[in-house]
């Protein structure tokens, strides 16, 4: 039976092909797509990201040109040599040296051009660290990020998690490592990616240009919650960065009133189950398993960027972290388990953690 829907298929195929070809071009036209796709490589904000996008565009355009020529030739040949009942059998040939030399040399030339620009880009994106670089040690965890800022000439270290803060206009050198499995640091608008591995320190150097909040995430499969290992890169003005750093250097704020829910929460956190895994500077907590919580209340998100940092989400996280992040090393602390925290206790803990500005 003759199908009546068949003619629509090639048209739909052509539509998809055209969309596939046009989408990157449209995406490159402006930053409107940033709202929809905030973790984009199409809006570079460092020289490194620009070099990488240039290389991507070069291969994309060459690929599109080769594709257009190939499909045009194919179409022309199919039309010219289409079946005609009256036509005699075509002349039978074997081998054509000119054609074979041409279709060997031409692709080799294209690959050579790509290779030249690729090697240039490799050297350009792996520069020697500039003398004025801000060094940040980045340690990939399962599944969150630790950021360490050496201060006072390397005497002290400021430790934070999941939100990396940098100034604009100054080169940033990330010293990337892992103490567990492989991870990969990727904030697309800054450039990247680069792996965090256990037996060497990898470097990533870039200079943020514009203040803003840039989204990133781990780009190397690292276990159950790999897809939930996100981060924010916050680029400040130089003064804004210094203010942030100065605040991070302070010990945790004390509850104003010793009878408040914040004070009750402080006692629960610093003397209870949290103390085994977390540090809050200025308290006796010494755990190094989990993120440093000294200024936790200032972070925009929690659980490595997966949800907004608000009272409701924080309570849900404290109550049952593995329910939000499968495989999380933070255990379930509330709900239906022996010796669970009560709902009141969870609210006190939330009040204290949110007070840590
Ligand atoms: Cu990871």
mmCIF file of C-alpha atoms in Angstrom, residues 28-345:
data_model
loop_
_atom_site.group_PDB
_atom_site.id
_atom_site.type_symbol
_atom_site.label_atom_id
_atom_site.label_comp_id
_atom_site.label_asym_id
_atom_site.label_seq_id
_atom_site.Cartn_x
_atom_site.Cartn_y
_atom_site.Cartn_z
ATOM 1 C CA UNK A 28 26.416 32.770 19.020
ATOM 2 C CA UNK A 29 24.458 35.874 17.981
ATOM 3 C CA UNK A 30 23.680 37.170 21.445
ATOM 4 C CA UNK A 31 23.544 36.397 25.122
ATOM 5 C CA UNK A 32 19.755 35.921 25.283
ATOM 6 C CA UNK A 33 20.210 32.186 25.521
ATOM 7 C CA UNK A 34 22.174 32.789 28.746
ATOM 8 C CA UNK A 35 18.891 33.057 30.612
ATOM 9 C CA UNK A 36 17.778 29.683 29.312
ATOM 10 C CA UNK A 37 21.177 28.018 29.271
ATOM 11 C CA UNK A 38 23.231 29.707 31.972
ATOM 12 C CA UNK A 39 25.949 27.076 31.777
ATOM 13 C CA UNK A 40 26.912 27.913 28.226
ATOM 14 C CA UNK A 41 30.115 27.812 26.207
ATOM 15 C CA UNK A 42 28.665 30.311 23.714
ATOM 16 C CA UNK A 43 29.181 33.360 25.912
ATOM 17 C CA UNK A 44 32.907 33.280 26.795
ATOM 18 C CA UNK A 45 34.022 35.681 29.530
ATOM 19 C CA UNK A 46 37.769 34.996 29.512
ATOM 20 C CA UNK A 47 40.429 34.923 26.829
ATOM 21 C CA UNK A 48 40.836 31.199 27.417
ATOM 22 C CA UNK A 49 37.142 30.504 26.797
ATOM 23 C CA UNK A 50 37.302 32.715 23.697
ATOM 24 C CA UNK A 51 40.254 30.775 22.256
ATOM 25 C CA UNK A 52 38.404 27.516 22.870
ATOM 26 C CA UNK A 53 35.246 28.808 21.234
ATOM 27 C CA UNK A 54 37.288 30.050 18.249
ATOM 28 C CA UNK A 55 38.666 26.546 17.785
ATOM 29 C CA UNK A 56 35.193 25.058 18.067
ATOM 30 C CA UNK A 57 33.835 27.532 15.504
ATOM 31 C CA UNK A 58 36.696 26.794 13.084
ATOM 32 C CA UNK A 59 35.985 23.046 13.112
ATOM 33 C CA UNK A 60 32.226 23.662 13.014
ATOM 34 C CA UNK A 61 32.404 25.920 9.936
ATOM 35 C CA UNK A 62 34.870 23.658 8.128
ATOM 36 C CA UNK A 63 32.617 20.682 8.911
ATOM 37 C CA UNK A 64 29.539 22.528 7.650
ATOM 38 C CA UNK A 65 31.386 23.536 4.441
ATOM 39 C CA UNK A 66 32.522 19.941 3.815
ATOM 40 C CA UNK A 67 28.992 18.697 4.546
ATOM 41 C CA UNK A 68 27.395 21.199 2.155
ATOM 42 C CA UNK A 69 29.826 20.357 -0.683
ATOM 43 C CA UNK A 70 29.413 16.611 -0.111
ATOM 44 C CA UNK A 71 25.607 16.694 -0.035
ATOM 45 C CA UNK A 72 25.454 19.043 -3.060
ATOM 46 C CA UNK A 73 27.710 16.716 -5.063
ATOM 47 C CA UNK A 74 25.758 13.691 -3.919
ATOM 48 C CA UNK A 75 22.466 15.324 -4.934
ATOM 49 C CA UNK A 76 23.832 16.361 -8.308
ATOM 50 C CA UNK A 77 25.192 12.842 -9.001
ATOM 51 C CA UNK A 78 21.930 11.209 -7.938
ATOM 52 C CA UNK A 79 19.991 13.485 -10.242
ATOM 53 C CA UNK A 80 22.371 13.254 -13.224
ATOM 54 C CA UNK A 81 22.676 9.483 -13.106
ATOM 55 C CA UNK A 82 19.113 8.705 -12.111
ATOM 56 C CA UNK A 83 17.452 5.693 -13.661
ATOM 57 C CA UNK A 84 15.963 6.255 -17.109
ATOM 58 C CA UNK A 85 14.437 3.296 -18.989
ATOM 59 C CA UNK A 86 15.637 4.542 -22.349
ATOM 60 C CA UNK A 87 19.245 5.281 -21.215
ATOM 61 C CA UNK A 88 21.970 2.815 -22.172
ATOM 62 C CA UNK A 89 24.083 1.219 -19.462
ATOM 63 C CA UNK A 90 26.755 3.762 -18.333
ATOM 64 C CA UNK A 91 30.383 3.304 -19.283
ATOM 65 C CA UNK A 92 32.063 1.059 -16.673
ATOM 66 C CA UNK A 93 35.211 2.562 -15.163
ATOM 67 C CA UNK A 94 37.667 1.551 -12.451
ATOM 68 C CA UNK A 95 39.913 4.002 -10.619
ATOM 69 C CA UNK A 96 40.531 7.702 -11.206
ATOM 70 C CA UNK A 97 43.943 8.888 -10.034
ATOM 71 C CA UNK A 98 43.122 12.615 -10.054
ATOM 72 C CA UNK A 99 40.000 12.082 -7.979
ATOM 73 C CA UNK A 100 41.729 9.776 -5.509
ATOM 74 C CA UNK A 101 44.688 12.111 -5.000
ATOM 75 C CA UNK A 102 42.272 15.031 -4.561
ATOM 76 C CA UNK A 103 40.091 13.373 -1.948
ATOM 77 C CA UNK A 104 43.148 12.272 0.003
ATOM 78 C CA UNK A 105 44.984 15.592 -0.100
ATOM 79 C CA UNK A 106 42.012 17.861 0.556
ATOM 80 C CA UNK A 107 40.923 16.282 3.889
ATOM 81 C CA UNK A 108 44.584 16.045 4.951
ATOM 82 C CA UNK A 109 44.907 19.784 4.311
ATOM 83 C CA UNK A 110 41.784 20.523 6.390
ATOM 84 C CA UNK A 111 43.088 18.386 9.263
ATOM 85 C CA UNK A 112 46.468 20.136 9.023
ATOM 86 C CA UNK A 113 44.784 23.559 9.297
ATOM 87 C CA UNK A 114 42.801 22.374 12.368
ATOM 88 C CA UNK A 115 46.005 20.905 13.862
ATOM 89 C CA UNK A 116 47.882 24.206 13.553
ATOM 90 C CA UNK A 117 45.125 26.135 15.348
ATOM 91 C CA UNK A 118 44.713 23.362 17.937
ATOM 92 C CA UNK A 119 48.409 23.349 18.861
ATOM 93 C CA UNK A 120 48.354 27.158 19.061
ATOM 94 C CA UNK A 121 45.311 26.965 21.365
ATOM 95 C CA UNK A 122 46.957 24.313 23.578
ATOM 96 C CA UNK A 123 49.959 26.563 24.201
ATOM 97 C CA UNK A 124 47.798 29.668 24.633
ATOM 98 C CA UNK A 125 45.590 27.980 27.253
ATOM 99 C CA UNK A 126 48.495 26.532 29.274
ATOM 100 C CA UNK A 127 50.568 29.636 30.006
ATOM 101 C CA UNK A 128 53.188 30.001 32.723
ATOM 102 C CA UNK A 129 51.511 31.311 35.890
ATOM 103 C CA UNK A 130 51.676 35.133 35.923
ATOM 104 C CA UNK A 131 53.472 36.658 38.921
ATOM 105 C CA UNK A 132 50.320 38.483 40.065
ATOM 106 C CA UNK A 133 48.072 35.384 39.858
ATOM 107 C CA UNK A 134 45.603 34.643 42.639
ATOM 108 C CA UNK A 135 46.216 31.026 43.653
ATOM 109 C CA UNK A 136 43.224 28.937 44.685
ATOM 110 C CA UNK A 137 43.600 25.294 45.625
ATOM 111 C CA UNK A 138 40.624 23.289 44.386
ATOM 112 C CA UNK A 139 39.958 19.838 45.812
ATOM 113 C CA UNK A 140 37.313 17.629 44.254
ATOM 114 C CA UNK A 141 35.261 15.686 46.794
ATOM 115 C CA UNK A 142 32.399 13.214 46.470
ATOM 116 C CA UNK A 143 30.353 15.276 45.526
ATOM 117 C CA UNK A 144 31.293 18.809 46.292
ATOM 118 C CA UNK A 145 34.147 21.264 45.894
ATOM 119 C CA UNK A 146 36.587 22.586 48.455
ATOM 120 C CA UNK A 147 38.320 25.900 47.721
ATOM 121 C CA UNK A 148 41.403 26.988 49.684
ATOM 122 C CA UNK A 149 42.864 30.493 49.590
ATOM 123 C CA UNK A 150 46.374 30.899 50.993
ATOM 124 C CA UNK A 151 46.596 34.242 52.831
ATOM 125 C CA UNK A 152 49.187 36.135 54.897
ATOM 126 C CA UNK A 153 52.009 34.888 52.687
ATOM 127 C CA UNK A 154 50.867 31.286 52.935
ATOM 128 C CA UNK A 155 50.742 31.314 56.765
ATOM 129 C CA UNK A 156 46.967 30.885 56.877
ATOM 130 C CA UNK A 157 44.351 29.293 54.676
ATOM 131 C CA UNK A 158 40.779 30.346 54.111
ATOM 132 C CA UNK A 159 38.630 27.337 53.310
ATOM 133 C CA UNK A 160 35.216 27.405 51.730
ATOM 134 C CA UNK A 161 33.060 25.142 49.592
ATOM 135 C CA UNK A 162 31.070 25.051 46.369
ATOM 136 C CA UNK A 163 31.289 28.794 45.705
ATOM 137 C CA UNK A 164 34.584 30.023 44.338
ATOM 138 C CA UNK A 165 35.097 33.777 44.562
ATOM 139 C CA UNK A 166 37.565 35.606 42.322
ATOM 140 C CA UNK A 167 38.332 39.213 41.326
ATOM 141 C CA UNK A 168 37.965 40.473 37.763
ATOM 142 C CA UNK A 169 41.035 41.696 35.906
ATOM 143 C CA UNK A 170 43.493 39.527 37.817
ATOM 144 C CA UNK A 171 44.735 36.133 36.572
ATOM 145 C CA UNK A 172 43.406 33.251 38.643
ATOM 146 C CA UNK A 173 45.499 30.111 38.927
ATOM 147 C CA UNK A 174 43.555 27.068 40.088
ATOM 148 C CA UNK A 175 45.644 24.279 41.564
ATOM 149 C CA UNK A 176 43.453 21.280 40.963
ATOM 150 C CA UNK A 177 43.644 18.006 42.845
ATOM 151 C CA UNK A 178 41.518 15.200 44.244
ATOM 152 C CA UNK A 179 41.860 13.039 47.341
ATOM 153 C CA UNK A 180 39.420 10.428 46.070
ATOM 154 C CA UNK A 181 38.316 9.724 42.488
ATOM 155 C CA UNK A 182 38.708 11.745 39.266
ATOM 156 C CA UNK A 183 36.773 14.977 38.850
ATOM 157 C CA UNK A 184 36.891 17.759 36.288
ATOM 158 C CA UNK A 185 36.578 21.480 36.913
ATOM 159 C CA UNK A 186 34.306 23.164 34.383
ATOM 160 C CA UNK A 187 32.825 26.635 34.474
ATOM 161 C CA UNK A 188 32.155 26.943 30.725
ATOM 162 C CA UNK A 189 32.216 30.732 30.517
ATOM 163 C CA UNK A 190 35.651 30.795 32.165
ATOM 164 C CA UNK A 191 37.044 28.034 29.927
ATOM 165 C CA UNK A 192 38.109 24.534 30.704
ATOM 166 C CA UNK A 193 37.658 21.739 31.444
ATOM 167 C CA UNK A 194 40.577 20.372 33.459
ATOM 168 C CA UNK A 195 40.787 17.188 35.487
ATOM 169 C CA UNK A 196 41.372 16.869 39.227
ATOM 170 C CA UNK A 197 43.412 13.738 39.863
ATOM 171 C CA UNK A 198 45.037 12.173 42.888
ATOM 172 C CA UNK A 199 48.722 12.003 42.040
ATOM 173 C CA UNK A 200 49.475 15.407 40.580
ATOM 174 C CA UNK A 201 48.342 19.009 40.733
ATOM 175 C CA UNK A 202 46.845 20.303 37.492
ATOM 176 C CA UNK A 203 46.707 24.014 36.767
ATOM 177 C CA UNK A 204 44.063 26.137 35.104
ATOM 178 C CA UNK A 205 44.745 29.822 34.497
ATOM 179 C CA UNK A 206 42.201 32.383 33.358
ATOM 180 C CA UNK A 207 41.354 36.038 33.920
ATOM 181 C CA UNK A 208 37.674 36.815 34.561
ATOM 182 C CA UNK A 209 36.550 39.962 32.760
ATOM 183 C CA UNK A 210 33.105 40.805 34.091
ATOM 184 C CA UNK A 211 31.607 40.599 37.563
ATOM 185 C CA UNK A 212 28.841 38.029 37.774
ATOM 186 C CA UNK A 213 27.832 34.587 38.931
ATOM 187 C CA UNK A 214 28.867 31.785 36.588
ATOM 188 C CA UNK A 215 27.599 28.235 36.772
ATOM 189 C CA UNK A 216 29.803 25.181 36.596
ATOM 190 C CA UNK A 217 29.876 21.523 37.463
ATOM 191 C CA UNK A 218 32.012 18.434 37.579
ATOM 192 C CA UNK A 219 32.633 17.129 34.071
ATOM 193 C CA UNK A 220 34.176 13.754 34.846
ATOM 194 C CA UNK A 221 31.991 10.866 36.001
ATOM 195 C CA UNK A 222 32.826 10.445 39.683
ATOM 196 C CA UNK A 223 30.122 8.247 41.202
ATOM 197 C CA UNK A 224 26.473 8.224 42.269
ATOM 198 C CA UNK A 225 25.893 11.968 42.522
ATOM 199 C CA UNK A 226 28.299 13.161 39.832
ATOM 200 C CA UNK A 227 25.458 15.071 38.154
ATOM 201 C CA UNK A 228 24.738 16.833 41.479
ATOM 202 C CA UNK A 229 28.292 18.166 41.880
ATOM 203 C CA UNK A 230 27.731 21.761 40.850
ATOM 204 C CA UNK A 231 29.367 25.040 41.741
ATOM 205 C CA UNK A 232 29.092 28.800 41.388
ATOM 206 C CA UNK A 233 31.989 31.023 40.382
ATOM 207 C CA UNK A 234 31.419 34.535 41.708
ATOM 208 C CA UNK A 235 33.523 37.209 39.964
ATOM 209 C CA UNK A 236 33.767 40.427 42.011
ATOM 210 C CA UNK A 237 35.283 43.833 41.488
ATOM 211 C CA UNK A 238 38.739 43.846 43.163
ATOM 212 C CA UNK A 239 37.283 45.703 46.172
ATOM 213 C CA UNK A 240 34.296 43.376 46.367
ATOM 214 C CA UNK A 241 36.634 40.380 46.351
ATOM 215 C CA UNK A 242 38.778 41.859 49.120
ATOM 216 C CA UNK A 243 35.645 42.477 51.219
ATOM 217 C CA UNK A 244 34.548 38.881 50.681
ATOM 218 C CA UNK A 245 38.006 37.559 51.603
ATOM 219 C CA UNK A 246 38.181 39.726 54.733
ATOM 220 C CA UNK A 247 34.824 38.417 55.888
ATOM 221 C CA UNK A 248 35.825 34.803 55.193
ATOM 222 C CA UNK A 249 38.952 35.310 57.322
ATOM 223 C CA UNK A 250 36.837 36.133 60.392
ATOM 224 C CA UNK A 251 35.754 33.387 62.778
ATOM 225 C CA UNK A 252 32.075 32.463 62.844
ATOM 226 C CA UNK A 253 29.704 35.066 64.285
ATOM 227 C CA UNK A 254 28.460 34.404 67.805
ATOM 228 C CA UNK A 255 24.732 34.271 68.591
ATOM 229 C CA UNK A 256 23.651 37.675 69.919
ATOM 230 C CA UNK A 257 21.409 36.245 72.603
ATOM 231 C CA UNK A 258 22.455 33.165 74.567
ATOM 232 C CA UNK A 259 18.837 32.006 74.937
ATOM 233 C CA UNK A 260 17.863 32.377 71.278
ATOM 234 C CA UNK A 261 17.148 29.494 68.901
ATOM 235 C CA UNK A 262 20.431 30.399 67.173
ATOM 236 C CA UNK A 263 22.291 29.767 70.439
ATOM 237 C CA UNK A 264 20.474 26.470 70.967
ATOM 238 C CA UNK A 265 21.362 25.554 67.381
ATOM 239 C CA UNK A 266 24.995 26.441 67.956
ATOM 240 C CA UNK A 267 25.191 24.025 70.866
ATOM 241 C CA UNK A 268 23.575 21.249 68.797
ATOM 242 C CA UNK A 269 25.907 21.823 65.859
ATOM 243 C CA UNK A 270 29.198 22.378 67.629
ATOM 244 C CA UNK A 271 28.750 19.738 70.334
ATOM 245 C CA UNK A 272 26.602 17.283 68.469
ATOM 246 C CA UNK A 273 26.661 15.057 65.465
ATOM 247 C CA UNK A 274 27.823 17.774 62.996
ATOM 248 C CA UNK A 275 31.153 18.262 64.787
ATOM 249 C CA UNK A 276 32.545 14.934 63.636
ATOM 250 C CA UNK A 277 32.635 15.962 59.970
ATOM 251 C CA UNK A 278 32.564 19.775 59.757
ATOM 252 C CA UNK A 279 34.642 22.728 60.859
ATOM 253 C CA UNK A 280 33.300 26.087 61.973
ATOM 254 C CA UNK A 281 36.224 28.418 62.689
ATOM 255 C CA UNK A 282 36.059 29.883 66.185
ATOM 256 C CA UNK A 283 34.358 26.774 67.619
ATOM 257 C CA UNK A 284 35.940 23.536 68.852
ATOM 258 C CA UNK A 285 34.772 21.649 65.735
ATOM 259 C CA UNK A 286 37.585 19.840 63.962
ATOM 260 C CA UNK A 287 35.972 17.463 61.406
ATOM 261 C CA UNK A 288 37.494 17.580 57.945
ATOM 262 C CA UNK A 289 35.188 15.192 56.063
ATOM 263 C CA UNK A 290 32.571 17.714 55.041
ATOM 264 C CA UNK A 291 32.542 21.338 53.903
ATOM 265 C CA UNK A 292 33.802 24.143 56.147
ATOM 266 C CA UNK A 293 30.664 25.900 57.432
ATOM 267 C CA UNK A 294 32.179 29.051 58.987
ATOM 268 C CA UNK A 295 30.292 31.397 56.639
ATOM 269 C CA UNK A 296 27.705 28.943 55.381
ATOM 270 C CA UNK A 297 24.814 31.432 55.683
ATOM 271 C CA UNK A 298 26.345 33.582 52.910
ATOM 272 C CA UNK A 299 26.384 30.840 50.301
ATOM 273 C CA UNK A 300 23.732 31.056 47.630
ATOM 274 C CA UNK A 301 23.135 27.334 47.423
ATOM 275 C CA UNK A 302 23.656 24.193 49.455
ATOM 276 C CA UNK A 303 24.583 20.577 48.792
ATOM 277 C CA UNK A 304 27.040 21.630 46.039
ATOM 278 C CA UNK A 305 24.773 23.941 44.130
ATOM 279 C CA UNK A 306 21.728 21.720 43.765
ATOM 280 C CA UNK A 307 19.200 23.816 45.706
ATOM 281 C CA UNK A 308 18.836 27.378 46.955
ATOM 282 C CA UNK A 309 20.191 27.960 50.448
ATOM 283 C CA UNK A 310 16.978 28.662 52.361
ATOM 284 C CA UNK A 311 15.458 27.401 55.612
ATOM 285 C CA UNK A 312 13.171 24.871 53.996
ATOM 286 C CA UNK A 313 15.855 23.277 51.817
ATOM 287 C CA UNK A 314 18.396 23.319 54.620
ATOM 288 C CA UNK A 315 15.969 21.555 56.977
ATOM 289 C CA UNK A 316 15.308 18.924 54.288
ATOM 290 C CA UNK A 317 19.052 18.468 53.814
ATOM 291 C CA UNK A 318 19.768 18.060 57.545
ATOM 292 C CA UNK A 319 16.781 15.730 57.889
ATOM 293 C CA UNK A 320 17.776 13.374 55.074
ATOM 294 C CA UNK A 321 20.725 14.346 52.874
ATOM 295 C CA UNK A 322 20.959 11.048 50.943
ATOM 296 C CA UNK A 323 17.354 11.564 49.789
ATOM 297 C CA UNK A 324 18.462 14.770 48.047
ATOM 298 C CA UNK A 325 21.866 13.512 46.955
ATOM 299 C CA UNK A 326 22.118 9.736 46.471
ATOM 300 C CA UNK A 327 25.277 8.286 47.984
ATOM 301 C CA UNK A 328 25.943 11.419 50.049
ATOM 302 C CA UNK A 329 28.458 10.925 52.853
ATOM 303 C CA UNK A 330 26.272 13.212 54.977
ATOM 304 C CA UNK A 331 23.958 10.730 56.710
ATOM 305 C CA UNK A 332 20.244 10.907 57.390
ATOM 306 C CA UNK A 333 19.839 12.708 60.732
ATOM 307 C CA UNK A 334 16.080 13.148 61.084
ATOM 308 C CA UNK A 335 12.881 11.313 60.289
ATOM 309 C CA UNK A 336 12.290 7.643 60.877
ATOM 310 C CA UNK A 337 15.642 6.421 62.250
ATOM 311 C CA UNK A 338 16.905 5.544 65.757
ATOM 312 C CA UNK A 339 18.182 8.561 67.746
ATOM 313 C CA UNK A 340 16.904 10.937 65.067
ATOM 314 C CA UNK A 341 17.054 14.692 65.596
ATOM 315 C CA UNK A 342 13.639 16.069 66.437
ATOM 316 C CA UNK A 343 11.987 18.596 64.111
ATOM 317 C CA UNK A 344 12.608 21.300 66.749
ATOM 318 C CA UNK A 345 16.285 20.444 66.874
#
